[in-house]
PDB file of C-alpha atoms in Angstrom:
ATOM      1  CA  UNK C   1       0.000   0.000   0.000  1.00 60.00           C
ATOM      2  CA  UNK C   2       1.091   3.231  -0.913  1.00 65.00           C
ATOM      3  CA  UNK C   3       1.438   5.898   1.760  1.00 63.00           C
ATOM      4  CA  UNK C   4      -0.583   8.742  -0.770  1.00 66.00           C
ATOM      5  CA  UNK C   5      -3.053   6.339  -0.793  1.00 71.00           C
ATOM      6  CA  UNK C   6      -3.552   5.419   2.943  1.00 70.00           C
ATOM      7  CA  UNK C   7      -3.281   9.618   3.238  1.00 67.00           C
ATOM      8  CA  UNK C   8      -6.294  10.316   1.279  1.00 69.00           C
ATOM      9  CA  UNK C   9      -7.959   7.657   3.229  1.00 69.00           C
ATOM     10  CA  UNK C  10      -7.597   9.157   6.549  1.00 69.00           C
ATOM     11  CA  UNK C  11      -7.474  13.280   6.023  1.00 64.00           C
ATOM     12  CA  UNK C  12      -8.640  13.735   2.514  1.00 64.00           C
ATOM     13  CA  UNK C  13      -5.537  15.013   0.819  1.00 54.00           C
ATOM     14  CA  UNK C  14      -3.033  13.701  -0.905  1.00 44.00           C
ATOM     15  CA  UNK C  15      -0.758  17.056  -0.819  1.00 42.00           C
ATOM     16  CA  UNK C  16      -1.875  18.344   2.737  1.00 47.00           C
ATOM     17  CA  UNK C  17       1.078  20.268   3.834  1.00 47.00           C
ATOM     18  CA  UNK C  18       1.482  17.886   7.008  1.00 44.00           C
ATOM     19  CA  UNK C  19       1.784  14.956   4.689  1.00 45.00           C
ATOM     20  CA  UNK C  20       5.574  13.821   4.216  1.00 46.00           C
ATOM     21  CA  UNK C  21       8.892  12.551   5.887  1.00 51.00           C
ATOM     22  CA  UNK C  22       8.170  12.759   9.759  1.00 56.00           C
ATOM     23  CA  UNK C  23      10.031  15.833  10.945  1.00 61.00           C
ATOM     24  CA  UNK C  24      10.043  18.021  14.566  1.00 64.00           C
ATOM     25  CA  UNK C  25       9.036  20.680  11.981  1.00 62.00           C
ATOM     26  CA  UNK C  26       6.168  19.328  11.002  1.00 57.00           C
ATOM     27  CA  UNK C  27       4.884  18.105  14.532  1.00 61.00           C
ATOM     28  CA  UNK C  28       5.495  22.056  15.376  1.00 63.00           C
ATOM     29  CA  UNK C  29       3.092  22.717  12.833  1.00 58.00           C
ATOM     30  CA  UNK C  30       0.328  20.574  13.971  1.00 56.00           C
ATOM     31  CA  UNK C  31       0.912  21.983  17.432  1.00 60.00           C
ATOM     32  CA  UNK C  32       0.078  25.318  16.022  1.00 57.00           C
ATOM     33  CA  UNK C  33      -2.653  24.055  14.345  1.00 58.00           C
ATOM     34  CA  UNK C  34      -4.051  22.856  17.363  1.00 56.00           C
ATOM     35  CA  UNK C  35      -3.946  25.564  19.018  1.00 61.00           C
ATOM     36  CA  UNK C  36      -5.783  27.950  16.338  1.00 57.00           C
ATOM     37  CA  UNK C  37      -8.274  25.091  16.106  1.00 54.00           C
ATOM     38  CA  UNK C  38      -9.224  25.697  20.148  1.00 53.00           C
ATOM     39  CA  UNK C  39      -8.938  29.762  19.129  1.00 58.00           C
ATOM     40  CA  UNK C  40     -11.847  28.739  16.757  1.00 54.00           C
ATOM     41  CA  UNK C  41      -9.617  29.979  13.852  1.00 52.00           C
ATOM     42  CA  UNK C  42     -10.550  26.865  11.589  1.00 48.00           C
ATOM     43  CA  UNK C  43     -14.250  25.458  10.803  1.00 48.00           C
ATOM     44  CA  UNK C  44     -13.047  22.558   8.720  1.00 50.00           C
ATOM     45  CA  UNK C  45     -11.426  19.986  10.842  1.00 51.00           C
ATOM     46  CA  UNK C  46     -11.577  16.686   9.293  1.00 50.00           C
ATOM     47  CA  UNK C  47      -8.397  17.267   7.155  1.00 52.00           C
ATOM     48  CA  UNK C  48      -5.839  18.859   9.085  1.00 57.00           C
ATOM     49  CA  UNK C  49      -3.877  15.629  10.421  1.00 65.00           C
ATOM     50  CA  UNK C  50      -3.904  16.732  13.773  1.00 64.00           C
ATOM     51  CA  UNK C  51      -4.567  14.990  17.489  1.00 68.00           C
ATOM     52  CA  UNK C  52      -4.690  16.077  20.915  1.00 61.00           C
ATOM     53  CA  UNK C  53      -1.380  17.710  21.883  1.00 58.00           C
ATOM     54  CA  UNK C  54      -1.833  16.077  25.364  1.00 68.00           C
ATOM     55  CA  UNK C  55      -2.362  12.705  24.390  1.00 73.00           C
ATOM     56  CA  UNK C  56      -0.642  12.532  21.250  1.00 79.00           C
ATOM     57  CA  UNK C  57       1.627  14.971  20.118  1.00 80.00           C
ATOM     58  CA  UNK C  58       2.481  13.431  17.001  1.00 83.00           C
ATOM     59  CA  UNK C  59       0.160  13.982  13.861  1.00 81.00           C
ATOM     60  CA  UNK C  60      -2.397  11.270  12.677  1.00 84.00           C
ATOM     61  CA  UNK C  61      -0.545   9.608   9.951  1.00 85.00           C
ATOM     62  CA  UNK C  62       2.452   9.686  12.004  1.00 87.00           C
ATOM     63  CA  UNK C  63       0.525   7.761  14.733  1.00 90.00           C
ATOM     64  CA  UNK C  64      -0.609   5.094  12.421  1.00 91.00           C
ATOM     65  CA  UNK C  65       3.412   4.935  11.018  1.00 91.00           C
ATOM     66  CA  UNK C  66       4.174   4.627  15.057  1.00 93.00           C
ATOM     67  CA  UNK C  67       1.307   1.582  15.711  1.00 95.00           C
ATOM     68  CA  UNK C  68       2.120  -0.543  12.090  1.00 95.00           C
ATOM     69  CA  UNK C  69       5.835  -0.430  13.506  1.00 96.00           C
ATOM     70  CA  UNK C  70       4.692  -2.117  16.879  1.00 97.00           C
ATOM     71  CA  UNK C  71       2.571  -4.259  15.423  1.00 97.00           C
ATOM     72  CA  UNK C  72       5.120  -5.469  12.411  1.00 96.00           C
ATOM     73  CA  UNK C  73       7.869  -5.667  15.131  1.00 96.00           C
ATOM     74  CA  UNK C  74       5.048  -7.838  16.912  1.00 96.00           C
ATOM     75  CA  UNK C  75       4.131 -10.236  14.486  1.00 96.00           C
ATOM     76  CA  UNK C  76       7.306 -10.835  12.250  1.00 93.00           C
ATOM     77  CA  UNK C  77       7.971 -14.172  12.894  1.00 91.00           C
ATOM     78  CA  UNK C  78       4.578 -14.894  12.685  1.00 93.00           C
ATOM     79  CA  UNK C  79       2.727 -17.056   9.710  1.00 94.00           C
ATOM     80  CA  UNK C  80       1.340 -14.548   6.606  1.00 93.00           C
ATOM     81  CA  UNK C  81      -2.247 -14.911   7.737  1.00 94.00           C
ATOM     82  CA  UNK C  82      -1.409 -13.249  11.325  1.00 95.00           C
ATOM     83  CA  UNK C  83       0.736 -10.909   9.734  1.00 95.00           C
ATOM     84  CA  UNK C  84      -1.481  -9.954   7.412  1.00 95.00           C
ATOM     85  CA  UNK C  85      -4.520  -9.460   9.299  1.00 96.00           C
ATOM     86  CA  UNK C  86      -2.666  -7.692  12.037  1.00 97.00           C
ATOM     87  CA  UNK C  87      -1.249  -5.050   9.542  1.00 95.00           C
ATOM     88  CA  UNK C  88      -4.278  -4.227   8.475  1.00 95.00           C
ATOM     89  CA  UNK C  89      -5.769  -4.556  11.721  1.00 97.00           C
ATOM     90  CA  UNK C  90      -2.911  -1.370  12.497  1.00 96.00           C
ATOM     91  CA  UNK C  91      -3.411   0.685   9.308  1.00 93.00           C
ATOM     92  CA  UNK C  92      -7.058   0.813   9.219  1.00 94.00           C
ATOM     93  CA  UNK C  93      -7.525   0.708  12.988  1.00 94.00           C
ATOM     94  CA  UNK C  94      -8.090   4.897  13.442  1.00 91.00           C
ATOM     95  CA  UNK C  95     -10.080   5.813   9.891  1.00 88.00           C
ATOM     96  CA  UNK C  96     -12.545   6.803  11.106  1.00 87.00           C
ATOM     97  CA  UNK C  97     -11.000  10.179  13.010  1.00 85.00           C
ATOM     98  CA  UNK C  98     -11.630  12.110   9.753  1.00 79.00           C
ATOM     99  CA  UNK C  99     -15.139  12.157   9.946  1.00 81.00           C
ATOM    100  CA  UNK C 100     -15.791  12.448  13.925  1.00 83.00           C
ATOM    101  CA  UNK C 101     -13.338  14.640  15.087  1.00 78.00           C
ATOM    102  CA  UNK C 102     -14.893  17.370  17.328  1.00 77.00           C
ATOM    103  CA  UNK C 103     -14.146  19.943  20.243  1.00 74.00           C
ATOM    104  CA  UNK C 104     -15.089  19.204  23.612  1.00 74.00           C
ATOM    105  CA  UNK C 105     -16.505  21.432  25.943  1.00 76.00           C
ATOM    106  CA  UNK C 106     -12.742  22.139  27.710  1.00 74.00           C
ATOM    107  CA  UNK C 107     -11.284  22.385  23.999  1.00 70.00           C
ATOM    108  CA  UNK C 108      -9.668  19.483  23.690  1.00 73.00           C
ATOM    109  CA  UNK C 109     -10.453  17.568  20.268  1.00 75.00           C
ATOM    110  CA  UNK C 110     -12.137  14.437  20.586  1.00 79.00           C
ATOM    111  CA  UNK C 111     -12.690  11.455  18.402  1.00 83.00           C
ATOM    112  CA  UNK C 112     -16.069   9.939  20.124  1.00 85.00           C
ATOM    113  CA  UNK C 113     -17.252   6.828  18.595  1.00 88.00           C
ATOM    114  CA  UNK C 114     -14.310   6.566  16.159  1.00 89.00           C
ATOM    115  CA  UNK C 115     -13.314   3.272  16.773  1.00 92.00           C
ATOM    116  CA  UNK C 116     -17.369   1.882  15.380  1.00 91.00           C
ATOM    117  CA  UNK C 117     -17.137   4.324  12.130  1.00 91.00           C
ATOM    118  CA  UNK C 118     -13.315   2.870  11.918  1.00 92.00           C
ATOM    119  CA  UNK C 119     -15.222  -0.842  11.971  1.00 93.00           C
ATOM    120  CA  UNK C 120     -17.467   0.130   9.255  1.00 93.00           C
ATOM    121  CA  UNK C 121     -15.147   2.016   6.899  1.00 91.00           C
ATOM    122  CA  UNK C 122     -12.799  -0.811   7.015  1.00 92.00           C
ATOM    123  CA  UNK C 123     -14.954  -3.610   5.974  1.00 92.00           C
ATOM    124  CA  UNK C 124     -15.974  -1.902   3.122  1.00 90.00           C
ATOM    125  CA  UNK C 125     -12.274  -0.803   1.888  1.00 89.00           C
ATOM    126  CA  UNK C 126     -11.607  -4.289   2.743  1.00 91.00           C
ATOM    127  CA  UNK C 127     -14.096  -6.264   0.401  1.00 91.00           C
ATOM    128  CA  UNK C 128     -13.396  -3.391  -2.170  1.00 87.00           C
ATOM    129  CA  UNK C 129      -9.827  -4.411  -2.528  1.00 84.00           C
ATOM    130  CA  UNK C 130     -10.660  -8.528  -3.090  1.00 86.00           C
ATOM    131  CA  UNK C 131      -7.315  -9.560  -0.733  1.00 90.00           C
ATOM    132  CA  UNK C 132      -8.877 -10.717   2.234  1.00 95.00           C
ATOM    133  CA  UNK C 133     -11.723 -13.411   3.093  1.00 96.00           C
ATOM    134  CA  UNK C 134     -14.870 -12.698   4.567  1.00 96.00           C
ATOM    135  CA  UNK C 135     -13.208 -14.654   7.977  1.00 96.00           C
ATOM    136  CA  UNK C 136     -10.312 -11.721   7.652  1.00 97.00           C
ATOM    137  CA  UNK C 137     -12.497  -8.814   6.845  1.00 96.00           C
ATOM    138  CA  UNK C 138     -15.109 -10.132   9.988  1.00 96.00           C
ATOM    139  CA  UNK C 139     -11.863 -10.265  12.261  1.00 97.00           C
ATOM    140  CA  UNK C 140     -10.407  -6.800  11.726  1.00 97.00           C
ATOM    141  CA  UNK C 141     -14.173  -5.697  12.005  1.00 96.00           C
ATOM    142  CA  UNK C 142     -14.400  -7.430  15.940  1.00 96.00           C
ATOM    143  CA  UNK C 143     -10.857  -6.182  16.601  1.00 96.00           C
ATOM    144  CA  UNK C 144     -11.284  -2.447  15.700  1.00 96.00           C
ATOM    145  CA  UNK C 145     -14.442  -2.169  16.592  1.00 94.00           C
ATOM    146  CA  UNK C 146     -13.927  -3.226  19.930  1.00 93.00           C
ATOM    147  CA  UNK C 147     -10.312  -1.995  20.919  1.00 90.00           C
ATOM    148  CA  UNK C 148     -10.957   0.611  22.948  1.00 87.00           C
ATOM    149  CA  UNK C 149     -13.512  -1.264  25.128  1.00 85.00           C
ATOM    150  CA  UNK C 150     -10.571  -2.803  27.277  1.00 81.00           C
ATOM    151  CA  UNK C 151      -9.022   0.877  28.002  1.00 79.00           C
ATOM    152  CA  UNK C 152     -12.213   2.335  29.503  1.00 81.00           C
ATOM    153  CA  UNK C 153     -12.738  -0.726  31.455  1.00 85.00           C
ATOM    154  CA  UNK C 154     -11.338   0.463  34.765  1.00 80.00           C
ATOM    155  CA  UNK C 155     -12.942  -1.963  37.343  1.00 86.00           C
ATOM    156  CA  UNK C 156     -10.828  -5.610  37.616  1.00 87.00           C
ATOM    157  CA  UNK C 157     -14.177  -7.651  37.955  1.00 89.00           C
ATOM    158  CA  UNK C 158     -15.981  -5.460  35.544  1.00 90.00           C
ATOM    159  CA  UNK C 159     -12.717  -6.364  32.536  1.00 88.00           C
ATOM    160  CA  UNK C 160     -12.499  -9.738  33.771  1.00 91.00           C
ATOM    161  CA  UNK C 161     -15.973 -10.384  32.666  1.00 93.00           C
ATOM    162  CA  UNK C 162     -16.185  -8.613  29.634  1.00 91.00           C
ATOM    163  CA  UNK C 163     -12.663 -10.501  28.373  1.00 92.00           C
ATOM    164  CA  UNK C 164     -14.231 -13.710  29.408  1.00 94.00           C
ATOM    165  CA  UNK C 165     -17.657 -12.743  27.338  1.00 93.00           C
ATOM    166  CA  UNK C 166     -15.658 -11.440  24.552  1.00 92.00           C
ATOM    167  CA  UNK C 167     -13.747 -14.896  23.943  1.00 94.00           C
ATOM    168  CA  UNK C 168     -16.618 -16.760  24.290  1.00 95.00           C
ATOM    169  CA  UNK C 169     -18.367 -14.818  21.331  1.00 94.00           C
ATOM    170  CA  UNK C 170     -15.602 -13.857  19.200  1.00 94.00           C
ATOM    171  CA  UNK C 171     -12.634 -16.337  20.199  1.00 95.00           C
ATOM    172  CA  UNK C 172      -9.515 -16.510  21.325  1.00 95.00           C
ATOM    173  CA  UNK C 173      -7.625 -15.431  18.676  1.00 96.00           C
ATOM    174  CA  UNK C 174      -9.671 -11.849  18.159  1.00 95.00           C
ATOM    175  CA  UNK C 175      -8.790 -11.076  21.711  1.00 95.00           C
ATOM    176  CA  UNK C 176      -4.926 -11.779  20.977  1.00 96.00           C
ATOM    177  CA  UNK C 177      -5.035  -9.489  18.163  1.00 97.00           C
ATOM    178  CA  UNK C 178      -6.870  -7.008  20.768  1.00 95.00           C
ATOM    179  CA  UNK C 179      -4.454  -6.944  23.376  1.00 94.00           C
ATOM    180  CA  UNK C 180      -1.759  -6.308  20.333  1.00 96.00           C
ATOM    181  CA  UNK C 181      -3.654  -3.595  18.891  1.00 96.00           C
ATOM    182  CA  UNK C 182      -4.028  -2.200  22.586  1.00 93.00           C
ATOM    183  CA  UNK C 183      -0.155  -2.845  23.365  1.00 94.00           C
ATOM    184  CA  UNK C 184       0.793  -0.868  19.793  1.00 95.00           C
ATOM    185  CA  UNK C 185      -1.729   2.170  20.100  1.00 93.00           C
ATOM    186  CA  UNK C 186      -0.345   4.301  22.287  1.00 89.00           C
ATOM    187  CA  UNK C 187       0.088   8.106  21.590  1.00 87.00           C
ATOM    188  CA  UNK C 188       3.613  10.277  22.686  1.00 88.00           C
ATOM    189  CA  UNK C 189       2.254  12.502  25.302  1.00 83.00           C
ATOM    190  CA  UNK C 190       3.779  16.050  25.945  1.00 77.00           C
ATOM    191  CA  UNK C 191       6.857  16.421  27.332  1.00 80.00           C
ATOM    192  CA  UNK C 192       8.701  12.788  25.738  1.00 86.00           C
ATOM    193  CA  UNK C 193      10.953  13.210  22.493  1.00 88.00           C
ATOM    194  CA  UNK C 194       9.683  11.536  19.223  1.00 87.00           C
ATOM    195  CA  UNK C 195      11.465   9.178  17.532  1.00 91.00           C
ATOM    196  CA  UNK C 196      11.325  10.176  13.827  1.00 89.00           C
ATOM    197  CA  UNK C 197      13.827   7.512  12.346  1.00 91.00           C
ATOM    198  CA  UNK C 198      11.263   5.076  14.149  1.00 93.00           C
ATOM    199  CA  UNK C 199       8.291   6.874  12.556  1.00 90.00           C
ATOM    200  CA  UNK C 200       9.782   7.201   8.822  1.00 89.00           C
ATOM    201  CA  UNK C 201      11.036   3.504   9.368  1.00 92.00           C
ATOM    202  CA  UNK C 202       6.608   2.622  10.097  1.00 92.00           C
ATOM    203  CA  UNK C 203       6.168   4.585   6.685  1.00 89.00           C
ATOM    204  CA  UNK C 204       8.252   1.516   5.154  1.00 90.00           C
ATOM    205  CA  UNK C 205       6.478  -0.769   6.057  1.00 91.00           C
ATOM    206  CA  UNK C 206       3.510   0.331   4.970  1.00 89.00           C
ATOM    207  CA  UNK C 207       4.855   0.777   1.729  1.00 86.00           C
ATOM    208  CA  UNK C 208       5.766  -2.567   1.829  1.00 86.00           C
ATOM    209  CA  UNK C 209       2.575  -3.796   2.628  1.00 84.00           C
ATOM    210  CA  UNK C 210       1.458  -6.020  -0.544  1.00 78.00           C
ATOM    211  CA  UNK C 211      -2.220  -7.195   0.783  1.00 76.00           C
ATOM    212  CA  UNK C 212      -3.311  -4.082  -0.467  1.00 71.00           C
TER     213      UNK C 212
END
């Protein structure tokens, strides 16, 4: 898969001027952006290939470089159907942002509800493409639609029943790929440095992703 391609997918534009080899300049920039967003200084959102600057201070696309890393680091040794499915599982896991970003009422921008319009969007790209099986497109449905469950799952008895449901409906091996996806997707608050070698090295790979 082609990284223009993947960008259109998740902000719209194939030139946006935060698209390209991850640089501190270009994390400044979405910083700034973020901050004329909260000033109210934009009314389209959906395209500026932002996040939160306290949860993630690197840009969107450079997130999903970050999590396909993890997860090809992950899996690499593993047999071409995990691999494959957990790629994609990676890549497609956050589409969804594009269309429900919002501000909050303390200015912070939100995604609510991305994760199910991620789901949706993904099985569709997926049977559009004719790579995967209707098992494999199902799978990476369950997985992303349900990632995030586990993180707002405080309570021990509370997860501990909802794991045990969740393998009992969807199986074993969508929970693996759950607790990968959960182990991968983590954001670079404020205040720790970003690896950019480690970020250009995710674009690779999904340049080198051939299920696409």
């Amino acid at each position: 898969m082609k990284i223009e391609e993947l960008t259109k997918m998740y902000i719209g534009e194939e030139s946006n001027e935060l698209f390209g080899v991850a640089t501190p300049e270009r994390t400044e920039r979405g910083t700034y952006l973020v901050e004329n967003l909260k000033e109210g200084r934009f009314t389209e959102i959906s395209s500026l290939n932002i996040q939160t600057s306290k949860y993630h201070q690197e840009l969107l696309m450079d997130h999903i470089a970050i999590v396909v890393h993890k997860m090809y680091e992950m899996v690499k040794l593993e047999n071409e159907e995990t691999k494959k499915i957990a790629i994609a599982i990676a890549l497609l896991h956050d589409i969804g942002k594009k269309y429900t970003i919002k501000i909050n009422a303390v200015g912070d921008i939100c995604y609510y509800n991305h994760e199910q319009l991620s789901a949706d969007l993904s099985k569709v790209f997926l049977r559009s493409r004719g790579n995967f099986t209707e098992d494999e497109i199902n799978m990476i449905y369950i997985v992303i639609h349900q990632h995030l469950q586990l993180k707002l799952i405080k309570d021990y008895i509370a997860r501990r029943c909802y794991v045990e449901g969740f393998k009992k409906i969807y199986g074993e091996k969508a929970y693996e790929y759950i607790e990968m996806l959960n182990v991968c997707d983590q954001g670079i608050p404020e205040g720790i440095p970003i690896d950019y070698d480690y970020i250009k090295k995710g674009y690779s790979i999904i340049d080198d992703y051939s299920w696409f």
